[in-house]
Amino acid sequence: MIQEPGTVREVSATCLDLERLCRWGRELGRLAVRHRVFVALDGPLGAGKTTLVQACCDGADVAGPVTSPTFTLVQRYGDAPPVHHVDLYRIGREDELRELGWDDLTAGDGPVFVEWAARAGTRLPDDRWEVRLEIPAGGECRGVHAIAHGRAPALPEIEVGP
């Protein structure tokens, strides 16, 4: 596996402001579209999962608005390759994933960003990026912890500092 300059297998930041979170998200999206990565996102309500996906889609050159698929469950943007945005918040059981076309989504024809990914349980692909967002005390910033699993490419480093 070739590792690009400025990438690592695991990244963390305890307090990213919105600007840095979105900057990292744009780089994450650029790499995700290039390598057609499955991105599993988790964190509490209001942690910034949709905001991060919007930044990722910006980095993936998605044209048009990117909105939360909480009610539609799956959004598809573009064609070459398509970018999928999935929200599993309303999924109660793993067997409900079939109705979403889960097998096609995990086949890798383009990047897939899945909010509330833990609800997929054992159906998550082995090769993926896993991103956990947290809201530290005070709520002014976001904590991020991300890991590249399996044969997923390395993650972009997170810019921290003043």
mmCIF file of C-alpha atoms in Angstrom:
data_model
loop_
_atom_site.group_PDB
_atom_site.id
_atom_site.type_symbol
_atom_site.label_atom_id
_atom_site.label_comp_id
_atom_site.label_asym_id
_atom_site.label_seq_id
_atom_site.Cartn_x
_atom_site.Cartn_y
_atom_site.Cartn_z
ATOM 1 C CA MET A 1 0.000 0.000 0.000
ATOM 2 C CA ILE A 2 1.437 3.354 -1.032
ATOM 3 C CA GLN A 3 1.157 6.064 1.578
ATOM 4 C CA GLU A 4 0.864 9.610 0.293
ATOM 5 C CA PRO A 5 2.919 12.360 1.917
ATOM 6 C CA GLY A 6 1.064 13.884 4.881
ATOM 7 C CA THR A 7 -1.027 10.774 5.549
ATOM 8 C CA VAL A 8 -1.132 8.388 8.519
ATOM 9 C CA ARG A 9 -3.055 5.278 9.646
ATOM 10 C CA GLU A 10 -4.553 6.965 12.727
ATOM 11 C CA VAL A 11 -5.227 10.625 13.552
ATOM 12 C CA SER A 12 -6.665 12.437 16.559
ATOM 13 C CA ALA A 13 -7.364 15.976 17.632
ATOM 14 C CA THR A 14 -8.967 16.951 20.915
ATOM 15 C CA CYS A 15 -10.326 20.325 19.818
ATOM 16 C CA LEU A 16 -10.765 21.377 16.185
ATOM 17 C CA ASP A 17 -12.579 24.577 15.351
ATOM 18 C CA LEU A 18 -15.031 24.552 12.434
ATOM 19 C CA GLU A 19 -12.476 25.948 9.987
ATOM 20 C CA ARG A 20 -9.903 23.216 10.729
ATOM 21 C CA LEU A 21 -12.540 20.478 10.788
ATOM 22 C CA CYS A 22 -13.757 21.550 7.334
ATOM 23 C CA ARG A 23 -10.213 21.893 5.984
ATOM 24 C CA TRP A 24 -9.453 18.337 7.112
ATOM 25 C CA GLY A 25 -12.807 17.197 5.705
ATOM 26 C CA ARG A 26 -12.007 18.638 2.265
ATOM 27 C CA GLU A 27 -8.717 16.713 2.212
ATOM 28 C CA LEU A 28 -10.497 13.588 3.458
ATOM 29 C CA GLY A 29 -13.023 13.937 0.628
ATOM 30 C CA ARG A 30 -10.309 14.483 -1.990
ATOM 31 C CA LEU A 31 -8.591 11.242 -0.938
ATOM 32 C CA ALA A 32 -11.872 9.346 -0.491
ATOM 33 C CA VAL A 33 -12.964 10.023 -4.057
ATOM 34 C CA ARG A 34 -9.526 9.172 -5.455
ATOM 35 C CA HIS A 35 -9.386 5.840 -3.588
ATOM 36 C CA ARG A 36 -13.153 5.139 -3.414
ATOM 37 C CA VAL A 37 -13.122 4.773 0.355
ATOM 38 C CA PHE A 38 -15.959 3.736 2.630
ATOM 39 C CA VAL A 39 -16.085 6.244 5.514
ATOM 40 C CA ALA A 40 -17.871 5.192 8.722
ATOM 41 C CA LEU A 41 -18.847 8.224 10.826
ATOM 42 C CA ASP A 42 -20.084 8.138 14.394
ATOM 43 C CA GLY A 43 -20.617 10.558 17.247
ATOM 44 C CA PRO A 44 -23.450 12.055 19.266
ATOM 45 C CA LEU A 45 -26.209 14.242 17.826
ATOM 46 C CA GLY A 46 -24.787 17.633 16.915
ATOM 47 C CA ALA A 47 -21.169 16.433 16.779
ATOM 48 C CA GLY A 48 -20.753 17.594 13.178
ATOM 49 C CA LYS A 49 -21.134 14.432 11.093
ATOM 50 C CA THR A 50 -23.153 16.142 8.368
ATOM 51 C CA THR A 51 -20.888 19.197 8.478
ATOM 52 C CA LEU A 52 -17.874 16.947 7.970
ATOM 53 C CA VAL A 53 -19.578 15.121 5.071
ATOM 54 C CA GLN A 54 -20.394 18.486 3.470
ATOM 55 C CA ALA A 55 -16.690 19.419 3.654
ATOM 56 C CA CYS A 56 -15.731 15.989 2.289
ATOM 57 C CA CYS A 57 -18.128 16.433 -0.619
ATOM 58 C CA ASP A 58 -16.615 19.858 -1.289
ATOM 59 C CA GLY A 59 -13.186 18.191 -1.461
ATOM 60 C CA ALA A 60 -14.641 15.507 -3.750
ATOM 61 C CA ASP A 61 -15.885 18.254 -6.122
ATOM 62 C CA VAL A 62 -19.567 17.490 -5.565
ATOM 63 C CA ALA A 63 -21.638 20.209 -7.207
ATOM 64 C CA GLY A 64 -24.791 21.461 -5.543
ATOM 65 C CA PRO A 65 -26.079 21.289 -1.986
ATOM 66 C CA VAL A 66 -25.224 18.402 0.332
ATOM 67 C CA THR A 67 -27.953 17.810 2.882
ATOM 68 C CA SER A 68 -28.486 15.274 5.630
ATOM 69 C CA PRO A 69 -30.153 12.099 4.344
ATOM 70 C CA THR A 70 -31.904 11.495 7.680
ATOM 71 C CA PHE A 71 -35.269 10.948 5.969
ATOM 72 C CA THR A 72 -34.198 9.771 2.501
ATOM 73 C CA LEU A 73 -31.518 7.537 4.107
ATOM 74 C CA VAL A 74 -29.286 7.621 0.992
ATOM 75 C CA GLN A 75 -28.196 10.543 -1.194
ATOM 76 C CA ARG A 76 -26.191 10.110 -4.397
ATOM 77 C CA TYR A 77 -24.126 12.934 -5.842
ATOM 78 C CA GLY A 78 -22.575 12.932 -9.305
ATOM 79 C CA ASP A 79 -21.578 10.040 -11.540
ATOM 80 C CA ALA A 80 -17.854 9.714 -12.079
ATOM 81 C CA PRO A 81 -17.515 8.222 -9.549
ATOM 82 C CA PRO A 82 -20.734 8.708 -7.609
ATOM 83 C CA VAL A 83 -20.479 9.904 -4.017
ATOM 84 C CA HIS A 84 -22.992 8.336 -1.619
ATOM 85 C CA HIS A 85 -24.076 9.886 1.682
ATOM 86 C CA VAL A 86 -25.986 7.559 4.000
ATOM 87 C CA ASP A 87 -27.634 8.167 7.371
ATOM 88 C CA LEU A 88 -28.408 5.081 9.460
ATOM 89 C CA TYR A 89 -29.949 6.972 12.393
ATOM 90 C CA ARG A 90 -33.403 5.493 11.718
ATOM 91 C CA ILE A 91 -32.102 1.959 11.100
ATOM 92 C CA GLY A 92 -32.940 -0.368 13.964
ATOM 93 C CA ARG A 93 -31.531 -3.687 12.740
ATOM 94 C CA GLU A 94 -28.759 -4.845 10.441
ATOM 95 C CA ASP A 95 -31.220 -6.718 8.209
ATOM 96 C CA GLU A 96 -32.806 -3.367 7.234
ATOM 97 C CA LEU A 97 -29.609 -2.493 5.359
ATOM 98 C CA ARG A 98 -30.552 -4.754 2.454
ATOM 99 C CA GLU A 99 -33.454 -2.450 1.586
ATOM 100 C CA LEU A 100 -30.966 0.428 1.253
ATOM 101 C CA GLY A 101 -28.899 -1.430 -1.329
ATOM 102 C CA TRP A 102 -26.116 -1.905 1.225
ATOM 103 C CA ASP A 103 -24.249 -4.512 -0.819
ATOM 104 C CA ASP A 104 -24.054 -2.127 -3.788
ATOM 105 C CA LEU A 105 -22.956 0.737 -1.534
ATOM 106 C CA THR A 106 -20.119 -1.313 -0.071
ATOM 107 C CA ALA A 107 -19.014 -2.640 -3.491
ATOM 108 C CA GLY A 108 -16.733 0.362 -3.959
ATOM 109 C CA ASP A 109 -17.812 2.140 -7.176
ATOM 110 C CA GLY A 110 -17.250 5.443 -5.375
ATOM 111 C CA PRO A 111 -16.749 6.871 -1.910
ATOM 112 C CA VAL A 112 -19.468 6.279 0.671
ATOM 113 C CA PHE A 113 -19.931 8.481 3.750
ATOM 114 C CA VAL A 114 -22.132 6.816 6.378
ATOM 115 C CA GLU A 115 -23.436 8.697 9.419
ATOM 116 C CA TRP A 116 -24.347 6.571 12.464
ATOM 117 C CA ALA A 117 -22.275 3.779 10.918
ATOM 118 C CA ALA A 118 -22.170 1.710 14.129
ATOM 119 C CA ARG A 119 -25.787 0.773 13.403
ATOM 120 C CA ALA A 120 -24.501 -1.338 10.483
ATOM 121 C CA GLY A 121 -22.842 -3.614 13.040
ATOM 122 C CA THR A 122 -21.057 -6.525 11.414
ATOM 123 C CA ARG A 123 -22.039 -5.346 7.913
ATOM 124 C CA LEU A 124 -19.362 -2.622 7.841
ATOM 125 C CA PRO A 125 -16.666 -3.401 5.263
ATOM 126 C CA ASP A 126 -13.268 -4.450 6.616
ATOM 127 C CA ASP A 127 -11.505 -1.842 4.474
ATOM 128 C CA ARG A 128 -12.725 1.545 5.680
ATOM 129 C CA TRP A 129 -11.970 4.782 7.430
ATOM 130 C CA GLU A 130 -13.649 5.061 10.804
ATOM 131 C CA VAL A 131 -14.169 8.613 12.076
ATOM 132 C CA ARG A 132 -15.485 9.380 15.560
ATOM 133 C CA LEU A 133 -16.518 12.965 16.375
ATOM 134 C CA GLU A 134 -16.971 14.199 19.929
ATOM 135 C CA ILE A 135 -18.181 17.415 21.532
ATOM 136 C CA PRO A 136 -15.700 18.394 24.242
ATOM 137 C CA ALA A 137 -16.934 20.358 27.261
ATOM 138 C CA GLY A 138 -17.974 23.824 26.192
ATOM 139 C CA GLY A 139 -19.030 22.755 22.693
ATOM 140 C CA GLU A 140 -16.806 25.336 20.953
ATOM 141 C CA CYS A 141 -14.844 22.723 19.006
ATOM 142 C CA ARG A 142 -14.935 19.081 17.944
ATOM 143 C CA GLY A 143 -12.783 16.146 18.946
ATOM 144 C CA VAL A 144 -11.821 13.786 16.121
ATOM 145 C CA HIS A 145 -10.389 10.294 16.176
ATOM 146 C CA ALA A 146 -9.971 8.455 12.869
ATOM 147 C CA ILE A 147 -8.470 5.090 11.942
ATOM 148 C CA ALA A 148 -7.746 3.499 8.565
ATOM 149 C CA HIS A 149 -8.844 -0.165 8.775
ATOM 150 C CA GLY A 150 -7.751 -3.044 6.564
ATOM 151 C CA ARG A 151 -6.505 -2.046 3.129
ATOM 152 C CA ALA A 152 -8.039 1.428 3.275
ATOM 153 C CA PRO A 153 -5.475 4.073 2.341
ATOM 154 C CA ALA A 154 -3.874 6.218 5.006
ATOM 155 C CA LEU A 155 -5.754 9.246 6.334
ATOM 156 C CA PRO A 156 -4.722 12.877 5.893
ATOM 157 C CA GLU A 157 -3.061 14.393 8.922
ATOM 158 C CA ILE A 158 -5.075 16.884 10.949
ATOM 159 C CA GLU A 159 -3.729 20.409 11.212
ATOM 160 C CA VAL A 160 -3.696 21.473 14.844
ATOM 161 C CA GLY A 161 -2.252 24.549 16.466
ATOM 162 C CA PRO A 162 -2.944 28.255 16.633
#
